[in-house]
Amino acid sequence: MGGVTMLNWDFRKLLSEQAERKWNFRSVTPLADKTLGVVGLGSIGATIARRAKSAGMTVVGAKRDISVAVEGIDRFFGSDELKELLPLCDFVVLAVPATPETAGLIGADESACMRRDAFLINITRDSVVLESELIGALRAGTLAGAMLDIFEREPLPQDSPLWAWQNVIVTPHTSRILTLCGASV
């Protein structure tokens, strides 16, 4: 939820303006007017969904077995209905395990289904997002931005364009630390 807030408020720009001592007023749409999609509703995904719901967000979620309800989800999608979920979301959080079924789950086709003003948050595994295709979508402006905690190659290479883009937040696999400690994200 911290990542959702940071992307919604454009924290990178705010911090840059602060460093330059610039006061640029802007209005920000409240999270309560936004839709969060959670792909993978295990313990971490379900916790994120509950927290988003408590912030007043509309929450949609995708999981393999939609017959088992998850608290805080307004609408469920099966794992084969991802392309129906994506266009509904202002933010998409990936919280799926690394399995043969989730490898390459988010690529160019899926990015194209997302709205141009939507953000992708990846706290899952490196094999789930096709990084070169995500970079292509960000470069083309077909996504508003991303918060990325997992990468195909870690540490993220110094020459990766992801470091420099104002609409991308890069974190050093911190969600892994929370999972290893048994904490809920």
mmCIF file of N, CA and C in Angstrom, residues 59 85 90 130 146:
data_model
loop_
_atom_site.group_PDB
_atom_site.id
_atom_site.type_symbol
_atom_site.label_atom_id
_atom_site.label_comp_id
_atom_site.label_asym_id
_atom_site.label_seq_id
_atom_site.Cartn_x
_atom_site.Cartn_y
_atom_site.Cartn_z
ATOM 1 N N VAL A 59 -11.559 -3.061 -5.019
ATOM 2 C CA VAL A 59 -10.518 -4.080 -5.127
ATOM 3 C C VAL A 59 -11.032 -5.247 -5.959
ATOM 4 N N LEU A 85 -9.372 -8.370 -16.130
ATOM 5 C CA LEU A 85 -9.102 -7.631 -14.902
ATOM 6 C C LEU A 85 -8.267 -6.373 -15.166
ATOM 7 N N ASP A 90 -6.420 0.914 -11.686
ATOM 8 C CA ASP A 90 -5.488 2.031 -11.622
ATOM 9 C C ASP A 90 -4.114 1.523 -11.194
ATOM 10 N N LEU A 130 7.988 -10.140 -17.859
ATOM 11 C CA LEU A 130 8.991 -10.114 -18.922
ATOM 12 C C LEU A 130 9.562 -8.703 -18.945
ATOM 13 N N ALA A 146 5.654 2.236 -12.701
ATOM 14 C CA ALA A 146 5.758 0.961 -11.998
ATOM 15 C C ALA A 146 6.555 1.121 -10.713
#
